[in-house]
Tab-separated table of C-alpha atoms in Angstrom:
chain	number	residue	atom	x	y	z
A	177	MET	CA	0.000	0.000	0.000
A	178	ARG	CA	2.866	2.341	0.903
A	179	GLN	CA	4.556	1.461	-2.420
A	180	PHE	CA	1.350	2.236	-4.318
A	181	GLY	CA	1.107	5.629	-2.553
A	182	LEU	CA	4.720	6.458	-3.507
A	183	VAL	CA	4.084	5.612	-7.157
A	184	TRP	CA	0.969	7.789	-7.128
A	185	ILE	CA	2.876	10.738	-5.628
A	186	LEU	CA	5.685	10.407	-8.199
A	187	ALA	CA	3.171	10.299	-11.035
A	188	LEU	CA	1.459	13.399	-9.670
A	189	LEU	CA	4.769	15.267	-9.411
A	190	CYS	CA	5.648	14.365	-12.998
A	191	ALA	CA	2.278	15.578	-14.185
A	192	LEU	CA	2.819	18.901	-12.432
A	193	GLN	CA	6.187	19.483	-14.127
A	194	PRO	CA	6.008	22.012	-16.991
A	195	ALA	CA	6.016	20.329	-20.380
A	196	VAL	CA	9.377	20.408	-22.100
A	197	ALA	CA	8.937	21.778	-25.616
A	198	ALA	CA	10.480	19.758	-28.407
A	199	THR	CA	13.461	21.370	-30.117
A	200	PRO	CA	12.157	23.067	-33.279
A	201	THR	CA	13.661	21.996	-36.598
A	202	LEU	CA	14.406	24.514	-39.337
A	203	ARG	CA	14.530	22.849	-42.772
A	204	ALA	CA	16.809	24.614	-45.265
A	205	GLY	CA	16.764	23.856	-48.978
A	206	VAL	CA	19.968	24.888	-50.782
A	207	LEU	CA	21.752	24.417	-54.078
A	208	LYS	CA	24.068	21.435	-53.800
A	209	PHE	CA	27.178	23.491	-54.589
A	210	GLY	CA	25.955	26.893	-53.420
A	211	THR	CA	28.190	29.113	-51.313
A	212	VAL	CA	25.556	29.148	-48.567
A	213	ASN	CA	26.611	25.588	-47.742
A	214	TRP	CA	29.828	27.005	-46.302
A	215	GLU	CA	27.847	29.032	-43.788
A	216	LEU	CA	25.300	26.352	-42.941
A	217	GLN	CA	28.006	23.722	-42.538
A	218	THR	CA	29.762	26.042	-40.094
A	219	ILE	CA	26.552	26.360	-38.103
A	220	LYS	CA	26.388	22.568	-37.880
A	221	GLU	CA	30.122	22.085	-37.275
A	222	TYR	CA	30.172	24.498	-34.333
A	223	ARG	CA	26.694	23.483	-33.107
A	224	LEU	CA	25.498	27.051	-33.318
A	225	ASP	CA	21.956	25.849	-33.979
A	226	GLU	CA	21.986	23.840	-30.751
A	227	ALA	CA	23.325	26.853	-28.865
A	228	GLU	CA	20.368	28.881	-30.171
A	229	GLY	CA	17.817	26.208	-29.291
A	230	PHE	CA	16.909	24.750	-32.691
A	231	HIS	CA	17.971	21.979	-35.051
A	232	LEU	CA	19.107	22.912	-38.566
A	233	GLU	CA	18.314	20.341	-41.248
A	234	VAL	CA	19.906	20.977	-44.666
A	235	THR	CA	18.622	19.411	-47.882
A	236	PRO	CA	20.627	19.900	-51.110
A	237	TYR	CA	18.877	20.431	-54.457
A	238	ALA	CA	20.188	20.328	-58.014
A	239	GLY	CA	18.804	23.675	-59.159
A	240	LYS	CA	17.302	26.979	-58.079
A	241	LEU	CA	13.858	26.022	-59.377
A	242	ALA	CA	13.915	22.924	-57.179
A	243	THR	CA	14.529	25.016	-54.058
A	244	THR	CA	11.671	27.419	-54.822
A	245	THR	CA	9.377	24.474	-55.570
A	246	ALA	CA	10.296	22.929	-52.222
A	247	LEU	CA	9.484	26.196	-50.447
A	248	HIS	CA	6.191	26.561	-52.316
A	249	GLY	CA	5.271	22.991	-51.382
A	250	GLY	CA	6.197	23.303	-47.709
A	251	THR	CA	8.989	20.715	-47.934
A	252	VAL	CA	11.470	23.249	-46.553
A	253	ASP	CA	11.169	26.347	-44.364
A	254	VAL	CA	13.935	28.507	-45.811
A	255	ILE	CA	15.881	28.863	-49.064
A	256	VAL	CA	18.292	31.417	-50.531
A	257	ASN	CA	17.026	33.927	-53.094
A	258	ASP	CA	16.947	37.694	-53.629
A	259	TRP	CA	14.471	40.247	-52.324
A	260	LEU	CA	13.246	40.997	-55.846
A	261	TRP	CA	11.860	37.465	-55.978
A	262	VAL	CA	10.392	37.818	-52.488
A	263	SER	CA	8.648	41.063	-53.413
A	264	ARG	CA	7.199	39.502	-56.552
A	265	GLN	CA	5.929	36.523	-54.553
A	266	ARG	CA	4.341	38.774	-51.928
A	267	SER	CA	2.621	40.772	-54.668
A	268	ALA	CA	1.194	37.477	-55.898
A	269	GLY	CA	-0.110	36.553	-52.442
A	270	ARG	CA	2.755	34.363	-51.163
A	271	GLY	CA	3.920	35.820	-47.870
A	272	TYR	CA	7.613	35.023	-47.910
A	273	GLY	CA	10.117	37.178	-46.031
A	274	PHE	CA	13.803	38.050	-46.409
A	275	ILE	CA	16.837	38.492	-44.150
A	276	PRO	CA	20.338	39.184	-45.573
A	277	TYR	CA	22.906	36.547	-46.459
A	278	SER	CA	25.427	38.306	-48.719
A	279	ARG	CA	26.076	41.628	-50.431
A	280	MET	CA	28.381	40.165	-53.099
A	281	ASN	CA	27.532	41.003	-56.700
A	282	GLY	CA	28.549	39.458	-59.985
A	283	ALA	CA	30.888	40.747	-62.677
A	284	LEU	CA	31.465	40.936	-66.416
A	285	MET	CA	34.574	38.899	-67.215
A	286	VAL	CA	36.853	38.903	-70.258
A	287	THR	CA	40.138	37.200	-71.082
A	288	ALA	CA	43.299	38.792	-69.713
A	289	ASP	CA	44.582	39.670	-73.193
A	290	SER	CA	41.221	40.812	-74.509
A	291	GLY	CA	41.238	44.113	-76.339
A	292	ILE	CA	37.878	44.952	-74.757
A	293	THR	CA	38.316	47.824	-72.312
A	294	THR	CA	34.858	49.483	-72.260
A	295	LEU	CA	31.233	48.398	-72.442
A	296	ALA	CA	30.970	50.055	-75.857
A	297	GLU	CA	33.551	47.614	-77.204
A	298	LEU	CA	31.204	44.698	-76.469
A	299	GLN	CA	29.229	45.620	-79.579
A	300	GLY	CA	29.267	42.784	-82.068
A	301	LYS	CA	30.750	40.399	-79.494
A	302	LYS	CA	29.445	37.071	-78.228
A	303	VAL	CA	28.525	37.527	-74.561
A	304	GLY	CA	27.446	34.801	-72.153
A	305	ILE	CA	24.847	35.779	-69.564
A	306	ALA	CA	24.138	33.650	-66.510
A	307	GLY	CA	20.654	34.084	-65.109
A	308	GLY	CA	18.754	34.717	-68.343
A	309	PRO	CA	17.572	37.835	-70.205
A	310	VAL	CA	16.375	39.607	-67.035
A	311	ASP	CA	19.407	38.786	-64.922
A	312	LYS	CA	19.921	41.743	-62.547
A	313	SER	CA	23.593	42.199	-63.370
A	314	TRP	CA	22.930	42.184	-67.103
A	315	LEU	CA	20.128	44.739	-66.751
A	316	LEU	CA	22.380	47.064	-64.767
A	317	ILE	CA	25.179	46.740	-67.320
A	318	GLN	CA	22.709	47.661	-70.065
A	319	ALA	CA	21.625	50.714	-68.052
A	320	LEU	CA	25.220	51.857	-67.616
A	321	ALA	CA	25.954	51.355	-71.328
A	322	ARG	CA	22.966	53.559	-72.172
A	323	GLN	CA	24.078	56.193	-69.686
A	324	GLN	CA	27.730	56.296	-70.726
A	325	TYR	CA	27.630	55.465	-74.433
A	326	HIS	CA	23.979	55.902	-75.472
A	327	ILE	CA	23.829	52.374	-76.868
A	328	ASP	CA	21.394	49.495	-76.390
A	329	LEU	CA	23.748	46.607	-75.650
A	330	LYS	CA	20.939	44.071	-75.822
A	331	GLN	CA	20.531	44.890	-79.508
A	332	ARG	CA	24.278	45.146	-80.204
A	333	ILE	CA	25.636	41.831	-78.886
A	334	ASP	CA	25.196	38.143	-79.645
A	335	ALA	CA	23.764	36.957	-76.311
A	336	VAL	CA	24.244	33.377	-75.108
A	337	TYR	CA	22.282	32.325	-72.025
A	338	GLY	CA	23.317	29.363	-69.900
A	339	ALA	CA	24.470	27.962	-66.570
A	340	PRO	CA	27.537	29.646	-65.048
A	341	PRO	CA	29.856	26.586	-65.265
A	342	LEU	CA	29.055	26.091	-68.966
A	343	LEU	CA	29.558	29.766	-69.780
A	344	ALA	CA	32.870	29.783	-67.908
A	345	LYS	CA	34.086	26.854	-70.005
A	346	LYS	CA	33.009	28.603	-73.206
A	347	LEU	CA	34.909	31.737	-72.183
A	348	GLN	CA	37.977	29.645	-71.404
A	349	SER	CA	37.774	27.872	-74.767
A	350	GLY	CA	37.395	31.124	-76.696
A	351	GLU	CA	33.806	30.472	-77.780
A	352	LEU	CA	32.696	33.606	-75.933
A	353	ASP	CA	34.214	37.070	-75.778
A	354	ALA	CA	32.806	37.947	-72.350
A	355	VAL	CA	30.626	36.526	-69.593
A	356	VAL	CA	28.244	38.154	-67.106
A	357	THR	CA	28.236	35.775	-64.164
A	358	PHE	CA	27.711	35.353	-60.432
A	359	TRP	CA	30.386	36.430	-57.970
A	360	HIS	CA	31.861	33.021	-57.108
A	361	TYR	CA	32.196	32.021	-60.763
A	362	ALA	CA	33.788	35.396	-61.474
A	363	ALA	CA	36.189	34.727	-58.599
A	364	ARG	CA	37.168	31.366	-60.076
A	365	LEU	CA	37.746	32.936	-63.480
A	366	GLU	CA	39.792	35.731	-61.935
A	367	ALA	CA	41.966	33.196	-60.121
A	368	ALA	CA	42.508	31.449	-63.472
A	369	GLY	CA	43.830	34.666	-65.030
A	370	PHE	CA	40.706	36.263	-66.484
A	371	ARG	CA	39.947	39.967	-66.075
A	372	ARG	CA	36.980	41.894	-64.686
A	373	LEU	CA	35.778	44.368	-67.254
A	374	VAL	CA	33.262	45.726	-64.759
A	375	ASP	CA	32.184	44.702	-61.284
A	376	ILE	CA	28.462	45.067	-60.599
A	377	GLY	CA	29.206	46.975	-57.411
A	378	ASP	CA	30.998	49.576	-59.511
A	379	VAL	CA	28.103	49.617	-61.986
A	380	LEU	CA	25.675	50.381	-59.173
A	381	GLU	CA	27.817	53.242	-57.896
A	382	GLN	CA	28.129	54.746	-61.384
A	383	LEU	CA	24.340	54.577	-61.690
A	384	GLY	CA	24.054	56.485	-58.413
A	385	MET	CA	22.919	53.474	-56.388
A	386	PRO	CA	24.453	51.930	-53.222
A	387	ALA	CA	26.847	49.099	-53.989
A	388	ASP	CA	26.689	47.294	-50.665
A	389	VAL	CA	22.968	46.628	-50.141
A	390	PRO	CA	22.568	42.864	-49.589
A	391	MET	CA	20.688	41.470	-52.580
A	392	VAL	CA	20.783	37.793	-51.639
A	393	GLY	CA	19.343	36.420	-48.435
A	394	TYR	CA	17.486	33.730	-46.564
A	395	VAL	CA	13.851	33.524	-47.624
A	396	PHE	CA	11.436	32.073	-45.072
A	397	SER	CA	8.045	30.415	-45.442
A	398	PRO	CA	4.918	32.533	-44.839
A	399	ALA	CA	4.365	30.976	-41.429
A	400	LEU	CA	7.825	32.050	-40.253
A	401	SER	CA	7.878	35.361	-42.121
A	402	ASP	CA	4.608	36.678	-40.739
A	403	ASN	CA	5.279	35.320	-37.243
A	404	PRO	CA	9.095	35.255	-37.050
A	405	GLY	CA	9.205	34.911	-33.263
A	406	ASP	CA	12.213	33.180	-31.810
A	407	LEU	CA	13.123	30.743	-34.606
A	408	VAL	CA	13.976	33.237	-37.356
A	409	GLN	CA	15.893	35.442	-34.943
A	410	ALA	CA	17.707	32.409	-33.499
A	411	PHE	CA	18.718	31.348	-37.008
A	412	ASP	CA	19.887	34.880	-37.812
A	413	ARG	CA	22.075	34.917	-34.701
A	414	ALA	CA	23.536	31.510	-35.597
A	415	ALA	CA	24.210	32.593	-39.196
A	416	ARG	CA	25.936	35.795	-38.086
A	417	ARG	CA	28.058	33.864	-35.598
A	418	ALA	CA	29.051	31.496	-38.418
A	419	LYS	CA	30.030	34.488	-40.571
A	420	ALA	CA	32.166	35.869	-37.736
A	421	ILE	CA	33.922	32.526	-37.340
A	422	LEU	CA	34.677	32.291	-41.065
A	423	ALA	CA	35.861	35.897	-41.133
A	424	THR	CA	38.307	35.528	-38.239
A	425	GLN	CA	39.325	31.870	-37.879
A	426	PRO	CA	41.330	30.498	-40.845
A	427	ASP	CA	41.154	26.929	-39.517
A	428	ALA	CA	37.362	27.012	-39.794
A	429	TRP	CA	37.738	26.755	-43.579
A	430	LEU	CA	39.637	23.471	-43.497
A	431	THR	CA	36.535	21.272	-43.306
A	432	LEU	CA	34.798	23.414	-45.943
A	433	GLU	CA	37.424	23.152	-48.659
A	434	PRO	CA	35.970	19.915	-50.108
A	435	LEU	CA	32.636	21.762	-50.544
A	436	MET	CA	34.197	24.703	-52.348
A	437	ASN	CA	34.998	22.899	-55.603
A	438	ALA	CA	38.097	25.048	-56.136
A	439	ASP	CA	40.415	23.910	-58.910
A	440	SER	CA	43.519	25.661	-57.567
A	441	ALA	CA	44.985	27.192	-54.433
A	442	ALA	CA	44.509	30.636	-55.963
A	443	SER	CA	40.833	29.922	-56.615
A	444	LEU	CA	40.399	28.727	-53.039
A	445	GLN	CA	41.838	31.934	-51.620
A	446	THR	CA	39.798	34.114	-53.988
A	447	LEU	CA	36.584	32.362	-52.951
A	448	LYS	CA	37.360	32.794	-49.266
A	449	ALA	CA	38.136	36.475	-49.761
A	450	GLY	CA	34.934	36.964	-51.762
A	451	TYR	CA	32.788	35.357	-49.094
A	452	LYS	CA	34.319	37.543	-46.373
A	453	ALA	CA	33.919	40.694	-48.462
A	454	GLY	CA	30.239	39.903	-48.911
A	455	ILE	CA	29.358	39.688	-45.210
A	456	PRO	CA	26.657	42.314	-44.476
A	457	THR	CA	27.657	44.711	-41.720
A	458	HIS	CA	24.472	46.784	-41.420
A	459	TRP	CA	20.827	45.978	-42.013
A	460	GLY	CA	18.362	48.607	-40.940
A	461	GLU	CA	16.152	51.405	-42.185
A	462	VAL	CA	18.823	52.947	-44.429
A	463	GLU	CA	19.576	49.697	-46.242
A	464	ARG	CA	15.876	48.914	-46.652
A	465	ARG	CA	15.243	52.331	-48.143
A	466	GLU	CA	18.182	51.915	-50.524
A	467	ALA	CA	16.852	48.488	-51.519
A	468	ALA	CA	13.461	50.032	-52.306
A	469	ASN	CA	15.164	52.608	-54.547
A	470	LEU	CA	17.140	49.876	-56.281
A	471	PHE	CA	13.921	47.921	-56.786
A	472	SER	CA	12.425	50.891	-58.612
A	473	LEU	CA	15.416	51.051	-60.951
A	474	LEU	CA	15.368	47.313	-61.654
A	475	ALA	CA	11.601	47.367	-62.155
A	476	GLU	CA	12.089	50.048	-64.794
A	477	LEU	CA	14.862	48.046	-66.473
A	478	GLY	CA	13.390	44.555	-66.268
A	479	GLY	CA	9.677	45.238	-66.240
A	480	GLU	CA	7.065	42.573	-65.594
A	481	PRO	CA	9.320	39.576	-66.463
A	482	LEU	CA	11.531	40.536	-63.512
A	483	VAL	CA	9.233	42.018	-60.862
A	484	GLY	CA	5.718	41.151	-62.014
A	485	LYS	CA	3.113	43.897	-62.115
A	486	ALA	CA	4.396	45.667	-59.026
A	487	THR	CA	6.024	49.079	-59.378
A	488	ALA	CA	7.284	49.277	-55.795
A	489	LEU	CA	8.801	46.881	-53.298
A	490	ALA	CA	5.989	44.881	-51.670
A	491	PRO	CA	5.291	45.644	-47.983
A	492	GLY	CA	6.610	42.911	-45.698
A	493	THR	CA	9.409	41.831	-48.057
A	494	PHE	CA	11.920	42.318	-45.245
A	495	ILE	CA	11.290	40.573	-41.937
A	496	GLU	CA	11.040	43.412	-39.425
A	497	ALA	CA	12.310	41.391	-36.466
A	498	VAL	CA	15.836	41.198	-37.941
A	499	ARG	CA	17.861	44.420	-37.877
A	500	TYR	CA	21.485	45.166	-37.062
């Protein structure tokens, strides 16, 4: 009888204990060889997710479309994309939200011995463009060519659209005269001896726009974007701690080198330097206002194929809870 009473008391005490909430899982969908893997792997390696009270689950995908499809379908909670895409989705009724990942921009690359020294000299040339006809970098280059030389580059070049690795190979083989590509592919080409004709950061400055506004970021599902609470902010803290580690601790890169797909020591160092240079340092009202101004310019350049029917950045594009 005494034993039964003890069991009953223990059961009652257990029932009175506050329920322990399960550790939330954040499911990230990323490109298999995307640079974001370096940051997410660092979060896992240093258990920064555990320190912030959540579990990060990373699923690799073969292409950008696959990541957006996974987010649309609820298979993942967060992907990497730009705020232009987020704004367009919000205008269409999908309540995604953005926090910064990187402020690195692409570049227009030519061979080291190329005689091309200005945008005007691209006329009649075969130019590879990663990202398609409404790629942001390509649109900005066209705008600068109009401003400086009063020419419509789109009508004056032989454009070739394709994936960055394919275009890089075609530039290396001499099949292309120039390539507009993403920052990490530009970094690889630069390490291999190719030359930047223009950097997109410089293009932005010459157009009177800020060069360091983060364009690329983490895009969260509607449930997390509209009610960011602790999980989004916890992830942001973990991601920024990972950035700080990679910026200050050289040994932290050792386990990442197999993920970086660098074909030389020079390429490896250029990629590391590019990642560090792209770390956002400020994200507040000023940067959001500058992003809205940049949206207006890109909307004018790219029109509906780029931004949809919206003429201004959609309210709620940036998750308000994250500022620094």
